PDB file of C-alpha atoms in Angstrom:
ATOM      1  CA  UNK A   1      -2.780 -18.851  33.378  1.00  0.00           C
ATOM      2  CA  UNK A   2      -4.184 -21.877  31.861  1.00  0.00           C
ATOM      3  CA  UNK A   3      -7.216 -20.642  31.227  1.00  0.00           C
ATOM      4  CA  UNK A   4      -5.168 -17.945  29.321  1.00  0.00           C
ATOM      5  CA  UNK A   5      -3.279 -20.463  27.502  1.00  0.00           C
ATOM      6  CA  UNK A   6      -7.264 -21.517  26.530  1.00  0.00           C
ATOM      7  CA  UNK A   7      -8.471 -18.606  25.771  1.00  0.00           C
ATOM      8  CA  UNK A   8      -5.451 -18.059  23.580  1.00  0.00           C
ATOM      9  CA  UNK A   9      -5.676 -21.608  21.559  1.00  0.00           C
ATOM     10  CA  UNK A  10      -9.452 -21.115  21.025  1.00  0.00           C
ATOM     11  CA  UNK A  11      -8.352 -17.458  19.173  1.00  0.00           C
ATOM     12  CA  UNK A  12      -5.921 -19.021  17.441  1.00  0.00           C
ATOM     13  CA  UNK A  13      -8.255 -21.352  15.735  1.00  0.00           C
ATOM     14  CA  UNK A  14     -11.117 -19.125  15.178  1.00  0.00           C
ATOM     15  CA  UNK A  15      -8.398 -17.108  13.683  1.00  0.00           C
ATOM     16  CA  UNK A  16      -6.956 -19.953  11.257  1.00  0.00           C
ATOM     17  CA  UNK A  17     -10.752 -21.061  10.916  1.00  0.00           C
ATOM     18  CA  UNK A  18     -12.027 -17.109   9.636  1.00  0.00           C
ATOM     19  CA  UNK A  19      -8.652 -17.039   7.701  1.00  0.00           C
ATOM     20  CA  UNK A  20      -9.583 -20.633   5.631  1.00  0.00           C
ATOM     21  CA  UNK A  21     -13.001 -19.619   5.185  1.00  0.00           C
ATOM     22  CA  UNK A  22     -12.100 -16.359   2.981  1.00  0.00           C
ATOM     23  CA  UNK A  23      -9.127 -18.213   1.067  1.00  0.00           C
ATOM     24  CA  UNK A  24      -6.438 -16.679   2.363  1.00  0.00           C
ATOM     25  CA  UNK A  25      -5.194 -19.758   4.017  1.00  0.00           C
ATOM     26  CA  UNK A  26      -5.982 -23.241   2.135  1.00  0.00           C
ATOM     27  CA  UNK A  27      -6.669 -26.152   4.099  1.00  0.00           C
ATOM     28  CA  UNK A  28      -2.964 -27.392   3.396  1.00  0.00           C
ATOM     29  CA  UNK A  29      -2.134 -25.282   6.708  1.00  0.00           C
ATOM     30  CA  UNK A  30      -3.573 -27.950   8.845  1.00  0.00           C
ATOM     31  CA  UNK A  31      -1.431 -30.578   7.229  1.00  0.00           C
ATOM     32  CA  UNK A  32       1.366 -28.503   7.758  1.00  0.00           C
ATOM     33  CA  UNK A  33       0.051 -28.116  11.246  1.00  0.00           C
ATOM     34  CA  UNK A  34      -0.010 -31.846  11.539  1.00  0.00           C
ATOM     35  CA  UNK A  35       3.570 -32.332  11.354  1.00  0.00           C
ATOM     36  CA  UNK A  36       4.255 -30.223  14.395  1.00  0.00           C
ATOM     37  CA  UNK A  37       4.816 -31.858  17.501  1.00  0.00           C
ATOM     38  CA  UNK A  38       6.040 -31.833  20.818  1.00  0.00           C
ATOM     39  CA  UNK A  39       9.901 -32.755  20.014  1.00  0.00           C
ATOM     40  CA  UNK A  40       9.110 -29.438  17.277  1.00  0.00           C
ATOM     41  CA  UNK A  41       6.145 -27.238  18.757  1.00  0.00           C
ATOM     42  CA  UNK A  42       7.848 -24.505  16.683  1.00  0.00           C
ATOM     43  CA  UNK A  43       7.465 -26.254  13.074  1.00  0.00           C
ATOM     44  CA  UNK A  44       5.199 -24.272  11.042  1.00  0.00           C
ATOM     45  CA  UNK A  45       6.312 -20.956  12.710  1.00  0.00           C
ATOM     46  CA  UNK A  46       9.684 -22.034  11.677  1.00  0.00           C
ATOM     47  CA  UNK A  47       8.340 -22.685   7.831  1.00  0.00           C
ATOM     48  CA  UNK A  48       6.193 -19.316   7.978  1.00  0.00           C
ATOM     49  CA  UNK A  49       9.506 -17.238   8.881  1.00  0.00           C
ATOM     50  CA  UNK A  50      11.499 -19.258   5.558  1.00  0.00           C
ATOM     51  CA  UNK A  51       8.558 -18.596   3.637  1.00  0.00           C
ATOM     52  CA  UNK A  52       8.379 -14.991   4.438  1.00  0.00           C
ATOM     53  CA  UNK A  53      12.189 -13.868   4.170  1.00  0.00           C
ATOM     54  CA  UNK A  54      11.661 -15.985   0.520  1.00  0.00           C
ATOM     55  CA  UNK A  55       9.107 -14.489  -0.446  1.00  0.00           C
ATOM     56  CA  UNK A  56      10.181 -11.185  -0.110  1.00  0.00           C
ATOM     57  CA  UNK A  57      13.052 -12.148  -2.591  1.00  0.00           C
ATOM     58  CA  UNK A  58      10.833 -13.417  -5.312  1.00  0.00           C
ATOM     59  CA  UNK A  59       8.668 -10.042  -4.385  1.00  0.00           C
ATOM     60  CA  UNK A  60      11.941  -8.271  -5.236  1.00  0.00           C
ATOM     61  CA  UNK A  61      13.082  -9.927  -8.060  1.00  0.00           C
ATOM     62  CA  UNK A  62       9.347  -9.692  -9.924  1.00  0.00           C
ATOM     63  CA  UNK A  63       9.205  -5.724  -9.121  1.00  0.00           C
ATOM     64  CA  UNK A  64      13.156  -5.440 -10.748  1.00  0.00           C
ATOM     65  CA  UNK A  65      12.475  -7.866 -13.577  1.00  0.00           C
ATOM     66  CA  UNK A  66       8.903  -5.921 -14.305  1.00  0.00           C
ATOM     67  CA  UNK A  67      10.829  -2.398 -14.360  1.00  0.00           C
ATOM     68  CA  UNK A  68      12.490  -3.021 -17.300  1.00  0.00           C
ATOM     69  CA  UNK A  69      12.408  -1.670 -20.459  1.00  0.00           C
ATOM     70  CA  UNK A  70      12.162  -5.042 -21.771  1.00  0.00           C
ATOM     71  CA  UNK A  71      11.153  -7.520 -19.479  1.00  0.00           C
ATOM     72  CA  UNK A  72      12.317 -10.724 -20.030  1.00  0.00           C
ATOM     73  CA  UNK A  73       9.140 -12.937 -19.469  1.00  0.00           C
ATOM     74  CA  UNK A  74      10.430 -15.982 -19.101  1.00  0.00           C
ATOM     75  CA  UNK A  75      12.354 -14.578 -16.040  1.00  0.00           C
ATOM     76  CA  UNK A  76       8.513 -13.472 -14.797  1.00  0.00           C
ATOM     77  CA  UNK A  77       7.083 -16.356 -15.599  1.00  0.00           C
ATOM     78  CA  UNK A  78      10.164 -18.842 -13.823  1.00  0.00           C
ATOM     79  CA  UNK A  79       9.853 -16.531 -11.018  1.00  0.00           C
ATOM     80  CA  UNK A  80       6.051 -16.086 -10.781  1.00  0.00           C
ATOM     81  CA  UNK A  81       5.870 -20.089 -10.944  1.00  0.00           C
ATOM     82  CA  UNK A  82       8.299 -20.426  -8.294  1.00  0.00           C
ATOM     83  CA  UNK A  83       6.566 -18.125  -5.833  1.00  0.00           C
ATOM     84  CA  UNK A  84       3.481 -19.712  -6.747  1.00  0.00           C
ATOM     85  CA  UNK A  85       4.648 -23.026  -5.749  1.00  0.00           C
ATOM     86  CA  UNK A  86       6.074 -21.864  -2.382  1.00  0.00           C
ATOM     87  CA  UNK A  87       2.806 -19.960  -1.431  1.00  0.00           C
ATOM     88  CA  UNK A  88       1.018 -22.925  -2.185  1.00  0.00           C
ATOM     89  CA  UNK A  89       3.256 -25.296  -0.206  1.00  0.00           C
ATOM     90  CA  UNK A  90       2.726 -22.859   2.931  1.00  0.00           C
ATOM     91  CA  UNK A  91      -1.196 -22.546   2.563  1.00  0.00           C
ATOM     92  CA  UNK A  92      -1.482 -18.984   1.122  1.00  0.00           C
ATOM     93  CA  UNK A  93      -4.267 -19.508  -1.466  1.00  0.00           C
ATOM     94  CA  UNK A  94      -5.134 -15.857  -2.603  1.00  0.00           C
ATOM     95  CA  UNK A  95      -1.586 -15.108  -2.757  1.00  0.00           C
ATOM     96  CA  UNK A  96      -1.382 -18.521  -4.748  1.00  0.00           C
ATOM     97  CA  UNK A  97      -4.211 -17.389  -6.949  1.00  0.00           C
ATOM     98  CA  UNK A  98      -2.636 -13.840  -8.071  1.00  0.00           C
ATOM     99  CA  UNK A  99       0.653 -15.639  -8.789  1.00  0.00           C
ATOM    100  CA  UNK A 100      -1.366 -17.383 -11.284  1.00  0.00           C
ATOM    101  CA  UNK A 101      -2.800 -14.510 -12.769  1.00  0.00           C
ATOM    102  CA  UNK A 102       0.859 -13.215 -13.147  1.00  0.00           C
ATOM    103  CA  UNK A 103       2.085 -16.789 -15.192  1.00  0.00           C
ATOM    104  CA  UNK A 104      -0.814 -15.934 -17.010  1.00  0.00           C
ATOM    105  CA  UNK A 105       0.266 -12.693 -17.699  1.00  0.00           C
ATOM    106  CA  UNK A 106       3.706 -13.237 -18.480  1.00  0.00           C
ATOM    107  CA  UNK A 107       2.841 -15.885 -20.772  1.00  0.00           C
ATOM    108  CA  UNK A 108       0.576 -13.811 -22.710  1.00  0.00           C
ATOM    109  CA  UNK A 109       4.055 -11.305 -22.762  1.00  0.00           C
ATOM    110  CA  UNK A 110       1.562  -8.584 -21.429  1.00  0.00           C
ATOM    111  CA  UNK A 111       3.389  -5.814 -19.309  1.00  0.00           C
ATOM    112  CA  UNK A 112       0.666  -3.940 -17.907  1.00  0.00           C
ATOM    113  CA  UNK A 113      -1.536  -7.442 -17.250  1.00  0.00           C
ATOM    114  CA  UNK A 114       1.847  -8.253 -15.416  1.00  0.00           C
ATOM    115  CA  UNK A 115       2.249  -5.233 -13.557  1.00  0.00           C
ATOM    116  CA  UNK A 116      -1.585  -5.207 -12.488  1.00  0.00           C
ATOM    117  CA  UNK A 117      -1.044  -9.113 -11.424  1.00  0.00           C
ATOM    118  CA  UNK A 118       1.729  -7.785  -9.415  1.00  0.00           C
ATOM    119  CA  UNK A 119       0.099  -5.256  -7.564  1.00  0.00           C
ATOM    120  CA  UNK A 120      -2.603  -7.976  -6.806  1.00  0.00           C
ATOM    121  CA  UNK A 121       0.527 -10.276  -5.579  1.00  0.00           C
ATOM    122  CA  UNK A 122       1.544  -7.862  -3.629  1.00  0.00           C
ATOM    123  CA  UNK A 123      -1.583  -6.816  -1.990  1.00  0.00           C
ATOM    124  CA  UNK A 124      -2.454 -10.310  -1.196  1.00  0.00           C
ATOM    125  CA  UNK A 125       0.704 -11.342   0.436  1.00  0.00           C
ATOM    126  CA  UNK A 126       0.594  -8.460   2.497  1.00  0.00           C
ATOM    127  CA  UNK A 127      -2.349  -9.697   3.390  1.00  0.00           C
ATOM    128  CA  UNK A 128      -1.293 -13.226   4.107  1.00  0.00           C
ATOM    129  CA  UNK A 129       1.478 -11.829   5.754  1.00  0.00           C
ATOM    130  CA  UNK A 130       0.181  -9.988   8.375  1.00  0.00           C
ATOM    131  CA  UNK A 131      -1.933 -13.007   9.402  1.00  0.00           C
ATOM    132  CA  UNK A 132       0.550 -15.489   9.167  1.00  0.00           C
ATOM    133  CA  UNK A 133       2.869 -13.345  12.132  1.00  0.00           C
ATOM    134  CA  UNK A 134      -0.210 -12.984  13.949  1.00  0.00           C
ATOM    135  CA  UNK A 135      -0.450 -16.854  13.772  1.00  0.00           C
ATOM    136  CA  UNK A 136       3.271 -16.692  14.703  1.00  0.00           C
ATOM    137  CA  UNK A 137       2.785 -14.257  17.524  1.00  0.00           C
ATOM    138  CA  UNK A 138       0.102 -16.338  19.444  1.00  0.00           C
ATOM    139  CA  UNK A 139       1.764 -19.259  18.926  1.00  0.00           C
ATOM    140  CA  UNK A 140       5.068 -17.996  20.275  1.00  0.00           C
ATOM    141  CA  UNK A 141       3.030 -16.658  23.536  1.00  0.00           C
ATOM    142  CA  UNK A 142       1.064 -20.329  23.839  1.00  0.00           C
ATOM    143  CA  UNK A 143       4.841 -21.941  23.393  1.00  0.00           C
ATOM    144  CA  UNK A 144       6.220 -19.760  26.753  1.00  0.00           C
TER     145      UNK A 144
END
């Protein structure tokens, strides 16, 4: 079983390693990493689970604010700043990137450059947050 246990930790940091190397996790995870310990082995899957449930909010919020007929874009761009800071704070960087191309958007009062930035949002949290519950997953099993 230890050697399980191993086998398991060595995955999980190729896995965080592969995930920092094409942006979608920023070096900021291993600080958050860095505040786990044993009294709180559970930390950052703890923060990843907040940051998840949130971020599906802000995701909601965006798609209901964009689907008017006249978008109030300085809603967008409060929101769009918001979720940008929150990805950031939890290591997401490509998420963090495409919320930036949404401020920019919004600022520029641009629907369609706000819907497209969206999509991109969208797509890259997806992405971010598939790997951040297999992150969650392992570390869960490693925790037993």
């Amino acid at each position: 079983m230890a050697a399980k246990g191993k086998d398991l930790s060595q995955q999980l940091e190729e896995l965080i390693s592969s995930l920092q190397e094409q942006g979608i996790l920023t070096d900021h995870f291993d600080d958050l990493k860095g505040l786990q310990d044993e009294n709180n082995p559970r930390l950052v899957d703890e923060i990843f689970t907040i940051f998840l449930r949130v971020a599906e909010d802000y995701r909601a919020e965006l798609t209901r604010n964009l689907s008017e007929p006249d978008v109030n874009y300085s809603e967008v761009h409060k929101l769009a700043v918001w979720f940008k800071g929150s990805t950031t704070s939890n290591a997401c960087g490509r998420v963090a990137l495409a919320c930036q191309e949404l401020i920019d958007a919004s600022e520029a009062q641009n629907k369609e450059g706000c819907l497209v930035a969206l999509d991109n949002v969208n797509r890259e949290y997806l992405v971010a947050k598939e790997n951040l519950n297999r992150i969650v997953g392992v570390t869960v099993i490693l925790n037993l």
